[in-house]
CSV table of C-alpha atoms in Angstrom, one decimal:
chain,number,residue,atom,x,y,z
E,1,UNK,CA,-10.6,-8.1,-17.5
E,2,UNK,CA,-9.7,-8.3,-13.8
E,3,UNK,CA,-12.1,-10.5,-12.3
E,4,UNK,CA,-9.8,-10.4,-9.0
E,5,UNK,CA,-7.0,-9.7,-6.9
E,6,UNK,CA,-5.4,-12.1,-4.2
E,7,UNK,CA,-3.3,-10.3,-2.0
E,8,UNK,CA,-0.7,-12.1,0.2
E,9,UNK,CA,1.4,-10.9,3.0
E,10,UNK,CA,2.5,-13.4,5.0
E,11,UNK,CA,6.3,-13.0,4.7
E,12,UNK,CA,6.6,-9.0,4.4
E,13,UNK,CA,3.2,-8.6,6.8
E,14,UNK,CA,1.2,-9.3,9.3
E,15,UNK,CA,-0.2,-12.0,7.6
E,16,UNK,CA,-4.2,-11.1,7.8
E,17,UNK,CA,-4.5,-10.6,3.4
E,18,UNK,CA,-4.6,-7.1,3.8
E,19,UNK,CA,-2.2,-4.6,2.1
E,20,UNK,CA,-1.6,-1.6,5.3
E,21,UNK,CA,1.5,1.1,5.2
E,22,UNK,CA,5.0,-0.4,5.5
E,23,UNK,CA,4.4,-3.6,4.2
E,24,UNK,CA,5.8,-6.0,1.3
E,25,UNK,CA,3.3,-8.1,-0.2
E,26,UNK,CA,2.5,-10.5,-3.2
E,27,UNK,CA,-0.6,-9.9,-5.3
E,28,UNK,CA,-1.7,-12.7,-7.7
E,29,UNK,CA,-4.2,-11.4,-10.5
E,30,UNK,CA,-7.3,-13.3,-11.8
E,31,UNK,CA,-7.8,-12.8,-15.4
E,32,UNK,CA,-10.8,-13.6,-17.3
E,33,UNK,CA,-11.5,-13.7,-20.8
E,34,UNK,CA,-15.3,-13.2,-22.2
E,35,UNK,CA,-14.1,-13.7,-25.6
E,36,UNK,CA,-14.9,-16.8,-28.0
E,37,UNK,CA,-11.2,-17.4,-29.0
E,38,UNK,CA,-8.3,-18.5,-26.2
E,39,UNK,CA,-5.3,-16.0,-25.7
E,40,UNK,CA,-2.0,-17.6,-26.1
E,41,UNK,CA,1.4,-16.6,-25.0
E,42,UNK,CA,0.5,-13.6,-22.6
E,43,UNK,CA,3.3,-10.9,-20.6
E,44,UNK,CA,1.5,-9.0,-18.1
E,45,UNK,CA,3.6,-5.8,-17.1
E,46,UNK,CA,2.6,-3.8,-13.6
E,47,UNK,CA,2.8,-0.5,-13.2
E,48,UNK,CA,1.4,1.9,-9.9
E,49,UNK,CA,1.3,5.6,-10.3
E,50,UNK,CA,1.6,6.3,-6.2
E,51,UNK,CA,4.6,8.1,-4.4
E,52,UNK,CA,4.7,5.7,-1.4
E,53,UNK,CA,4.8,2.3,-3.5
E,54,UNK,CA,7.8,0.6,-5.1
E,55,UNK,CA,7.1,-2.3,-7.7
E,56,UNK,CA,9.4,-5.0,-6.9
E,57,UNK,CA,8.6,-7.5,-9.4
E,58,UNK,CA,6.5,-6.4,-12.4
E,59,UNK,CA,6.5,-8.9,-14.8
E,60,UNK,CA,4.1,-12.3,-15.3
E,61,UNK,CA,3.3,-14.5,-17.8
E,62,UNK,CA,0.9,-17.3,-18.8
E,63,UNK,CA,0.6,-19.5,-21.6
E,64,UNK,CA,-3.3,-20.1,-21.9
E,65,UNK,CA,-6.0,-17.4,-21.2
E,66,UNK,CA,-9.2,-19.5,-22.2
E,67,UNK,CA,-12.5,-18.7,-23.8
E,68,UNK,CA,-14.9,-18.3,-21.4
E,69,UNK,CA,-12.5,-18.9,-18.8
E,70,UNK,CA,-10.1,-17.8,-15.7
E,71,UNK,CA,-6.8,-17.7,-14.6
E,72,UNK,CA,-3.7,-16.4,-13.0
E,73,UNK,CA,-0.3,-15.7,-14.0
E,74,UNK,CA,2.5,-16.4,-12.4
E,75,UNK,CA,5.4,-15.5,-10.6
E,76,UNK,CA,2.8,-13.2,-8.7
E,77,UNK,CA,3.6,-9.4,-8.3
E,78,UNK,CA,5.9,-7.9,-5.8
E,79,UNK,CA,5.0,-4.5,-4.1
E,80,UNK,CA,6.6,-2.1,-1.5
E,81,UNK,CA,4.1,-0.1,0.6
E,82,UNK,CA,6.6,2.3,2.1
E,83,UNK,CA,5.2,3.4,6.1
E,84,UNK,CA,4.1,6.9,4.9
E,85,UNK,CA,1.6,5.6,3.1
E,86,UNK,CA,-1.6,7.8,4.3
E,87,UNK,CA,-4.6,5.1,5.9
E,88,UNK,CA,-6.6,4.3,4.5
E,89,UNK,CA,-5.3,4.6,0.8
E,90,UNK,CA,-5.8,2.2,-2.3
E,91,UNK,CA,-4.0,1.2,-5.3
E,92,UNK,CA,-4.7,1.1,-8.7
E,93,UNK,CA,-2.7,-1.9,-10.3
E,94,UNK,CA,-2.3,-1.3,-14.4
E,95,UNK,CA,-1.8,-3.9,-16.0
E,96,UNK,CA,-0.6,-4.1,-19.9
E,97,UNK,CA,-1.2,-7.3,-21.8
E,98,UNK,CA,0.4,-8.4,-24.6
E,99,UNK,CA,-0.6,-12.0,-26.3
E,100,UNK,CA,0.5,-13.5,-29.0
E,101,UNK,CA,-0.9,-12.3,-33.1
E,102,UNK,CA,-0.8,-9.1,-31.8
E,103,UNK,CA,-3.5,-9.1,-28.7
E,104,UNK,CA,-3.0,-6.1,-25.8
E,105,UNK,CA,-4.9,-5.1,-23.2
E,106,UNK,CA,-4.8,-2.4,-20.8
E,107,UNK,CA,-6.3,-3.5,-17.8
E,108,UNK,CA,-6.9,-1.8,-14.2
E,109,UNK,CA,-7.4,-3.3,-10.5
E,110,UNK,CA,-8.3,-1.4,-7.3
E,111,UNK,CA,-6.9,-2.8,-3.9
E,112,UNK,CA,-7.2,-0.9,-0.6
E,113,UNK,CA,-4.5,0.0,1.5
E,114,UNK,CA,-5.8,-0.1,5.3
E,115,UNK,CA,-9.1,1.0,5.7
E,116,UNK,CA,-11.7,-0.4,7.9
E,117,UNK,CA,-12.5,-4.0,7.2
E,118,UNK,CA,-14.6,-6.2,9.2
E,119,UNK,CA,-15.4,-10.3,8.5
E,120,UNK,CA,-17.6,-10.3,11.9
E,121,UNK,CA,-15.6,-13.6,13.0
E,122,UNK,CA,-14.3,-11.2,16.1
E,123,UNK,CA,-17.5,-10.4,17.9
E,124,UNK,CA,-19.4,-7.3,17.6
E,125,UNK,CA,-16.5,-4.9,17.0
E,126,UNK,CA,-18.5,-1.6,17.8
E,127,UNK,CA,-21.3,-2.0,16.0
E,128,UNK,CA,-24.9,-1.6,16.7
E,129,UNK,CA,-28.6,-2.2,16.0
E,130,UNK,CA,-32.1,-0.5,16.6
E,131,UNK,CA,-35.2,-0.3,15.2
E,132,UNK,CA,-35.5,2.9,13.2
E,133,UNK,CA,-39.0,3.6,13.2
E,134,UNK,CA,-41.4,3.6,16.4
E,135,UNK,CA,-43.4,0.8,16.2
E,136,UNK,CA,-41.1,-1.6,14.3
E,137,UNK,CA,-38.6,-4.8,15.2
E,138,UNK,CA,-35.6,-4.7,14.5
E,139,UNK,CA,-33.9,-8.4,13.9
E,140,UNK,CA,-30.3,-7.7,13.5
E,141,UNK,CA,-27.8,-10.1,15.3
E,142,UNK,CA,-24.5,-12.2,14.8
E,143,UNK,CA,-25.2,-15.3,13.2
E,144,UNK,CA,-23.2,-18.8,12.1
E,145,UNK,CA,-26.5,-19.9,10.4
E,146,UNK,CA,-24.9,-18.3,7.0
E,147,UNK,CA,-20.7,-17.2,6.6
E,148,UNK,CA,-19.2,-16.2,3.1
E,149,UNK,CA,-15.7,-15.6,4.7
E,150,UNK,CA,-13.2,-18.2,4.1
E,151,UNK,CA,-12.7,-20.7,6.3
E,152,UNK,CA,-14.8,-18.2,8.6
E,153,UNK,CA,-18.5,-19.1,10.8
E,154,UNK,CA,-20.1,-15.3,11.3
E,155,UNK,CA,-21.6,-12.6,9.5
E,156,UNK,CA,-24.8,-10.4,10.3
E,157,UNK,CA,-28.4,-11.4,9.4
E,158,UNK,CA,-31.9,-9.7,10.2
E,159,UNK,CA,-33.8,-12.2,10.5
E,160,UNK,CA,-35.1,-14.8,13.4
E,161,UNK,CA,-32.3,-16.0,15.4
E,162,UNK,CA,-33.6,-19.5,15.0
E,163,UNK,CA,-34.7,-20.9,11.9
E,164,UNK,CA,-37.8,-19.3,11.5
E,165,UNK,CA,-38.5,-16.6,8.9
E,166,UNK,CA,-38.1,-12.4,9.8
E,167,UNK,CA,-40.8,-10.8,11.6
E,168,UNK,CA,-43.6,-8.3,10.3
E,169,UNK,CA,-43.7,-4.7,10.1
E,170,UNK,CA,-39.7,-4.7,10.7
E,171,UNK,CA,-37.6,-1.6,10.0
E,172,UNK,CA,-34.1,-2.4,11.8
E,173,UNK,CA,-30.8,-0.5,10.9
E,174,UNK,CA,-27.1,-1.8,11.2
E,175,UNK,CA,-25.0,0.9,12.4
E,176,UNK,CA,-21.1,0.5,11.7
E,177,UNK,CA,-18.3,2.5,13.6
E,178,UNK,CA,-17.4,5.4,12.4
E,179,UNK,CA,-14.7,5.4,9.4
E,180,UNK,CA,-13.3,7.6,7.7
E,181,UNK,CA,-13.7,9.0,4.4
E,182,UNK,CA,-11.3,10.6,1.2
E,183,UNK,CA,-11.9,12.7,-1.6
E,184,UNK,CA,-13.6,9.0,-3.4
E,185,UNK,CA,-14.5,6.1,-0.9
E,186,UNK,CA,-15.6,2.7,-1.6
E,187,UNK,CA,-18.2,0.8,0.7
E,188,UNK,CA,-17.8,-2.9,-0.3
E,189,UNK,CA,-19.6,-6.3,1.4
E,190,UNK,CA,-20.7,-9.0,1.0
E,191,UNK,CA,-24.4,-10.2,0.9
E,192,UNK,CA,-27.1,-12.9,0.8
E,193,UNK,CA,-30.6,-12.7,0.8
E,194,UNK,CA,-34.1,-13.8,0.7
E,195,UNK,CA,-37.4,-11.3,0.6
E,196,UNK,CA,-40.7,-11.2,-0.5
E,197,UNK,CA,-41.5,-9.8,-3.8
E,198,UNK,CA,-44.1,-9.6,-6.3
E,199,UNK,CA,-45.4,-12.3,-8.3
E,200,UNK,CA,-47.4,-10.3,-10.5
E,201,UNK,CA,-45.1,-7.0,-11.1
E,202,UNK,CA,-41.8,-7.7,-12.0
E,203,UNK,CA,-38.7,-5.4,-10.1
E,204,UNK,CA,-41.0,-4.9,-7.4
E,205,UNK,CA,-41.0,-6.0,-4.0
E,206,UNK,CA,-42.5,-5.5,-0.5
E,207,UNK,CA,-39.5,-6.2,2.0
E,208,UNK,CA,-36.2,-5.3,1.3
E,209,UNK,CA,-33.1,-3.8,2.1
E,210,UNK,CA,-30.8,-0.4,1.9
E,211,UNK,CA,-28.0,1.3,2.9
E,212,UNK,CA,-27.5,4.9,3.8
E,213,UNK,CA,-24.9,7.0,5.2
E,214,UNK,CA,-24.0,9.9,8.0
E,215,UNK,CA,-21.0,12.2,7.6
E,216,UNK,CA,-19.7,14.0,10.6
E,217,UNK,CA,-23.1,13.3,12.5
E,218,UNK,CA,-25.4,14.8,9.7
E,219,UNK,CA,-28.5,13.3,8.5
E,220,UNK,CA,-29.0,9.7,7.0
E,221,UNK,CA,-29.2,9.2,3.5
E,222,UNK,CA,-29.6,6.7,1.1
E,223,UNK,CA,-26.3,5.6,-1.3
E,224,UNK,CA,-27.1,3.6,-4.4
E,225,UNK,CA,-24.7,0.6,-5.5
E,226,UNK,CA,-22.5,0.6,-8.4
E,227,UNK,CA,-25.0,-1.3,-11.1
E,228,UNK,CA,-28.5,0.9,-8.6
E,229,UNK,CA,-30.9,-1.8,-6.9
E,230,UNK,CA,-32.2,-4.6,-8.3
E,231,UNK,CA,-36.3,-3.4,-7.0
E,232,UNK,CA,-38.5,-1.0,-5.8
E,233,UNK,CA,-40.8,-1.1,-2.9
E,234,UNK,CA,-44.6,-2.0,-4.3
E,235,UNK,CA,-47.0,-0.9,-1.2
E,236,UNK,CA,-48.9,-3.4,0.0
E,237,UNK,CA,-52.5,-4.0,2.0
E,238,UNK,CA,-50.7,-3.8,5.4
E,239,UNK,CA,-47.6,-1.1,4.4
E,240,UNK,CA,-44.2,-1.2,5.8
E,241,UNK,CA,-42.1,1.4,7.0
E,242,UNK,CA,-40.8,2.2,3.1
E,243,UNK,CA,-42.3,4.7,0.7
E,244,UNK,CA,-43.8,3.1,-2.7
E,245,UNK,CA,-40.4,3.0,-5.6
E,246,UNK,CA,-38.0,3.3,-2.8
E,247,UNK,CA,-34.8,1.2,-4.4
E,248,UNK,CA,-33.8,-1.6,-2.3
E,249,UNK,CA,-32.2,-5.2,-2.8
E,250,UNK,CA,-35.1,-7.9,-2.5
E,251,UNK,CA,-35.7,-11.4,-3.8
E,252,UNK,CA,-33.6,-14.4,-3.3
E,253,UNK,CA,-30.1,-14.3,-4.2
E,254,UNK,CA,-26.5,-16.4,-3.0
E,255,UNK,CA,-23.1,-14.7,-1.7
E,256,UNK,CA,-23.3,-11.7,-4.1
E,257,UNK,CA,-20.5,-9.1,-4.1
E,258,UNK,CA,-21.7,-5.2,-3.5
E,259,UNK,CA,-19.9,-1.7,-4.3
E,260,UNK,CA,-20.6,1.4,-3.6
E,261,UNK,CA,-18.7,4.6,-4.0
E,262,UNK,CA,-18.7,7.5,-2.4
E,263,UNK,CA,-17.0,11.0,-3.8
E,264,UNK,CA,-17.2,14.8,-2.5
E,265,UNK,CA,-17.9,13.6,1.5
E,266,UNK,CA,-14.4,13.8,3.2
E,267,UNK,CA,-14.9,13.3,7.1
E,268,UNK,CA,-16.1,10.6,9.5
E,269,UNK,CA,-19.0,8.7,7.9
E,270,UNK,CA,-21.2,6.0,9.7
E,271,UNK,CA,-22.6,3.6,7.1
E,272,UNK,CA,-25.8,1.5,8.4
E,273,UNK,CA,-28.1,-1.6,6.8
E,274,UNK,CA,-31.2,-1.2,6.8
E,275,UNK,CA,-34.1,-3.6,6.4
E,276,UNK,CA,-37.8,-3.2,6.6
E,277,UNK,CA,-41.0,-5.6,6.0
E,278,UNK,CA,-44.4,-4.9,5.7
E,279,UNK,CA,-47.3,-6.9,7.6
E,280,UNK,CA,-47.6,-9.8,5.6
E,281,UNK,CA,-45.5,-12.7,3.9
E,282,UNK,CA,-42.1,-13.5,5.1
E,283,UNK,CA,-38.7,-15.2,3.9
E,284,UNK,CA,-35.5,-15.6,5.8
E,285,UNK,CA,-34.0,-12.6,5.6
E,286,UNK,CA,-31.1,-10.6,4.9
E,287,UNK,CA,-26.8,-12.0,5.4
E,288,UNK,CA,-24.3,-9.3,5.7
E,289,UNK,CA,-20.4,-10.5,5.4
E,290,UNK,CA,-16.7,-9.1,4.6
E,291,UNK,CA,-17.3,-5.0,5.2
E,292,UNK,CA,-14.9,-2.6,4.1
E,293,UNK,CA,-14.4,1.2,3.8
E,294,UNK,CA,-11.1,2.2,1.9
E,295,UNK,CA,-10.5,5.7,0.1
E,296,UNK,CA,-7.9,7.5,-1.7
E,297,UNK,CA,-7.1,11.0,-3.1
E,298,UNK,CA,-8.2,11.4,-6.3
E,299,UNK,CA,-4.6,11.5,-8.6
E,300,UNK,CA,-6.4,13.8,-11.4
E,301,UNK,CA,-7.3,16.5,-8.3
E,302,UNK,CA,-3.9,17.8,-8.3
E,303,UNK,CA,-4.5,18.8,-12.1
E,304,UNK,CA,-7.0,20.9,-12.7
E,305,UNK,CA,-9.8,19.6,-15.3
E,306,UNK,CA,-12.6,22.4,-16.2
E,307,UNK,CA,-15.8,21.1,-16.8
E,308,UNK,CA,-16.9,24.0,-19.8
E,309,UNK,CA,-15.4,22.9,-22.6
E,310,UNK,CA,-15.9,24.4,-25.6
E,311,UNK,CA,-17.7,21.4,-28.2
E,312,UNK,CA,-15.6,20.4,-31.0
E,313,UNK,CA,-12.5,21.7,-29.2
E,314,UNK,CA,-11.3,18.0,-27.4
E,315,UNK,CA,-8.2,16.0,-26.9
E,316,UNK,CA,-8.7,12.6,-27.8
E,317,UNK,CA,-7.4,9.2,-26.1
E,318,UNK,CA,-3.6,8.5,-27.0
E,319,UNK,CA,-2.7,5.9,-29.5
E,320,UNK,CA,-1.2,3.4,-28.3
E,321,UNK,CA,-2.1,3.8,-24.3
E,322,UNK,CA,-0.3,1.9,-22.6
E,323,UNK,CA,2.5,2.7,-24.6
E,324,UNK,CA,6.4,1.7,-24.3
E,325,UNK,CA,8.5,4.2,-26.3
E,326,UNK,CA,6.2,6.7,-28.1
E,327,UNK,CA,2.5,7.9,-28.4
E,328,UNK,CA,0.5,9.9,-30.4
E,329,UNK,CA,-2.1,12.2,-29.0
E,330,UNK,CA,-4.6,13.5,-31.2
E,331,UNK,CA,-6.1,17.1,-30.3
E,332,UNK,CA,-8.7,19.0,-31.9
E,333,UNK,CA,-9.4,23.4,-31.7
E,334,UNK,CA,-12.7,24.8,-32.4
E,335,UNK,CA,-10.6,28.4,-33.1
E,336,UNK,CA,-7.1,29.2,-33.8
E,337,UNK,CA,-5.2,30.6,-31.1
E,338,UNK,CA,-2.5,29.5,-28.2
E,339,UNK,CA,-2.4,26.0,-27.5
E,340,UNK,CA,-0.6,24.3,-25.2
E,341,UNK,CA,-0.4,20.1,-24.4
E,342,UNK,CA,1.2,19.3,-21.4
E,343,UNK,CA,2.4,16.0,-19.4
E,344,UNK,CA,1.7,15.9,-15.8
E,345,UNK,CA,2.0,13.2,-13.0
E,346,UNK,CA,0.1,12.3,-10.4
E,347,UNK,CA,1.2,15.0,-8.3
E,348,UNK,CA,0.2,17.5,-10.2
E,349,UNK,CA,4.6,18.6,-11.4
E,350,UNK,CA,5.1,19.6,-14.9
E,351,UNK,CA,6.9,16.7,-16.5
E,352,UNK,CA,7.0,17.8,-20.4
E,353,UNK,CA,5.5,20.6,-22.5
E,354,UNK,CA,4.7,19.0,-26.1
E,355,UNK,CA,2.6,22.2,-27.5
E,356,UNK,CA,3.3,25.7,-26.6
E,357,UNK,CA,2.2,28.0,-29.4
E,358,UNK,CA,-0.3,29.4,-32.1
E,359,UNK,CA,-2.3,26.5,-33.5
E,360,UNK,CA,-4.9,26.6,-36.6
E,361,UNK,CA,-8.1,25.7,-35.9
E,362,UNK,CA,-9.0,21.9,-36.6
E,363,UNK,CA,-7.1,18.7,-35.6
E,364,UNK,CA,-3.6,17.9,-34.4
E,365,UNK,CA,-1.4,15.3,-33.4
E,366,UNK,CA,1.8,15.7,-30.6
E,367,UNK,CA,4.1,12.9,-29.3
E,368,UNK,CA,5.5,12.2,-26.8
E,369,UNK,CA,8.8,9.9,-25.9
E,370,UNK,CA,8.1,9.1,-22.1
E,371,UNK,CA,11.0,11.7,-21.6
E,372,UNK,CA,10.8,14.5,-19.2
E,373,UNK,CA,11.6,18.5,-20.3
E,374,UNK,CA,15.1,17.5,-19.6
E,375,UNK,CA,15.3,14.4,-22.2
E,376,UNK,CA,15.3,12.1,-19.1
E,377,UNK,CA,13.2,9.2,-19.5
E,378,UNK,CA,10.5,9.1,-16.7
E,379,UNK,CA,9.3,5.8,-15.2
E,380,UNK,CA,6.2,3.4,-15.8
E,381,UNK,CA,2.6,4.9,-14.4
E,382,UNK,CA,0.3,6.9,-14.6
E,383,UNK,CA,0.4,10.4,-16.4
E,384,UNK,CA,-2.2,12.8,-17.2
E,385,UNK,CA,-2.2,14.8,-20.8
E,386,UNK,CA,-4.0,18.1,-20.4
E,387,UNK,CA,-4.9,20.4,-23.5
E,388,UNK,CA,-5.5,23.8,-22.5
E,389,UNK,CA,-7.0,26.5,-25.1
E,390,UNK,CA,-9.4,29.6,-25.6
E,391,UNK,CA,-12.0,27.0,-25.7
E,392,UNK,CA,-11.2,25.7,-22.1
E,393,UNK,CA,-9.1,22.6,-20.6
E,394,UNK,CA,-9.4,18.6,-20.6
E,395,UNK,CA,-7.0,16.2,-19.5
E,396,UNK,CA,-7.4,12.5,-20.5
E,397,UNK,CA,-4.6,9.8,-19.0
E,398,UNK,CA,-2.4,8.0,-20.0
E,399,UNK,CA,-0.2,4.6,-19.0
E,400,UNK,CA,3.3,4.4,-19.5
E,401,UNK,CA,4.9,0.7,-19.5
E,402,UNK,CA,8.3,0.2,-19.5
């Protein structure tokens, strides 16, 4: 797997580690291996399916991938971000892997293009802080106490401003600037905490904290992390401002890593944190580091996918995928009739009809060459396979890796 990406752009950038439109930058990935035997001898091939980027330099290659272990491979990738690259925007770096005695991969990494990021080591940078419900403190403030930038000082905390623990009956929201928002989104930080929970019901808590969102200046609302909260609020003798099995992230945990994402709320969008306490025990309180909002258009939106699909009618994942010169896909009809397999890009444009005709009911197999309708061979990405038939329409996509 990907465990990360290091992105550098000092000599074809501005220098700040971020990838934004019209730049050149390197990105070095971290590979990890949860396996019980070493890889040997791997060749790591790039490809990016995205009509504004150019792949400069595709190809790495490293000689041990460890059990149990980490690392890089080197030279690191090269890639063009051309200026009409729409902000924000990410990328979605494939990756093919092929090891020695016979070992491949097909790997993927997301990295943002532009987007809204914020490591608090600049000041306040338009955001704000309130107590959300009448009657409550809200603790939110810049702090050096905690910092899980490198080589940084800052991030947010709720919590005292000294080094005593958070206050009582606290309900106190985080408000961001306003960013805006694709067809999928991606809220990411950065977090530390510590919060009462209970000692004799596991999962539960009674302080804790949430995040919710506004689009275009509607209501609040709760989003849930990639992997949902770790607890649930437990009421307790003095309540806080939280309803009993509200999911929140409590308990005592070091610089974690949090995702969420967001799909089907294009706009402006207002993301806050929000962290409440009832009226008894207290702990230190809650760290907030390294925010960032980054979205893209979805690549399979240009090709329509129907959701009814007729069962036992299916088009199956392609064998091999990635694949170099030739795959196999594997189709199944629940009834005779016309069927037709088609290769699309990311765009949505026709690049080869493989099936166009009366089919028996039962399964199938086409190929295809990586060549367009023309016999032209096409370039490495990403391509989508759709099956269409009197039992509906699925796509499923594949990675082609010169």
């Amino acid at each position: 797997a990907v465990a990360s990406a290091a992105v550098n752009d000092t000599l074809g950038g501005n220098g700040n580690g971020r990838i934004e439109p019209g730049e050149t930058f390197f990105v070095t990935p971290l590979l990890e291996n949860a396996g019980s035997g070493s890889a040997t001898g791997l060749t790591i091939e790039l490809a990016i399916a995205h009509p504004h980027v150019t792949v400069l330099q595709g190809e790495a290659s490293l000689a041990t991938l460890p059990a149990g272990g980490e690392a890089s491979p080197s030279p690191p990738f090269e890639i063009l971000v051309d200026g009409a690259c729409p902000d924000p925007d990410a990328l979605t770096l494939e990756l093919s892997v092929i090891a020695d005695w016979g070992q491949t991969a097909a790997l993927e990494c997301v990295v943002p293009v532009g987007g809204f990021f914020d490591d608090v080591e600049s000041g306040t940078s338009g955001w704000s802080s309130y107590a959300v419900t009448g009657g409550y403190v809200d603790q939110w403030h810049r702090s050096n106490e905690r910092n899980a930038t490198p080589g940084g000082a800052w991030s947010w905390k709720f919590g005292d401003a000294g080094a005593g623990n958070y206050a009582n009956l606290s309900d106190g929201a985080l408000e961001s600037p306003s960013v805006p928002l694709r067809d999928t989104s991606y809220l990411r930080f950065k977090h530390w905490m510590n919060a009462e929970v209970s000692a004799s019901d596991p999962g539960y808590c009674y302080d804790g904290g949430l995040v919710e969102i506004s689009v275009d200046g509607g209501p609040w609302a709760q989003i849930r992390p990639v992997g949902g909260y770790p607890y649930r609020i437990l009421e307790g003798t003095i309540p806080g401002p939280w309803a009993e099995e509200t999911e929140v992230y409590s308990g005592s945990f070091d610089w974690t890593a949090a995702e969420f994402e967001i799909t089907g709320h294009e706009g402006e969008a207002r993301f806050r944190f929000r962290f409440g306490t009832d009226g008894a025990d207290t702990r230190e309180g809650w760290h907030v580091d390294d925010v960032e909002v980054f979205g893209f258009a979805d690549p399979a939106s240009a090709v329509e996918d129907a959701e009814a699909f007729e069962v036992g009618s299916a088009i199956e994942r392609n064998h091999p995928n990635p694949f170099r010169r030739e795959t196999t896909v594997s189709y199944r009809l629940s009834q005779p009739g016309r069927a037709r397999v088609r290769i699309f890009d990311p765009a949505g444009r026709l690049v080869r009809t493989l099936v166009d005709d009366s089919v028996a009911a039962g399964a199938h197999v086409a190929t295809w060459d990586g060549r367009n309708d023309a016999g032209v061979s096409v370039g490495s990405g990403i391509y989508f396979c759709r099956l269409e038939s009197a039992g509906g329409a699925q796509t499923r996509k594949i990675a082609l890796m010169r």
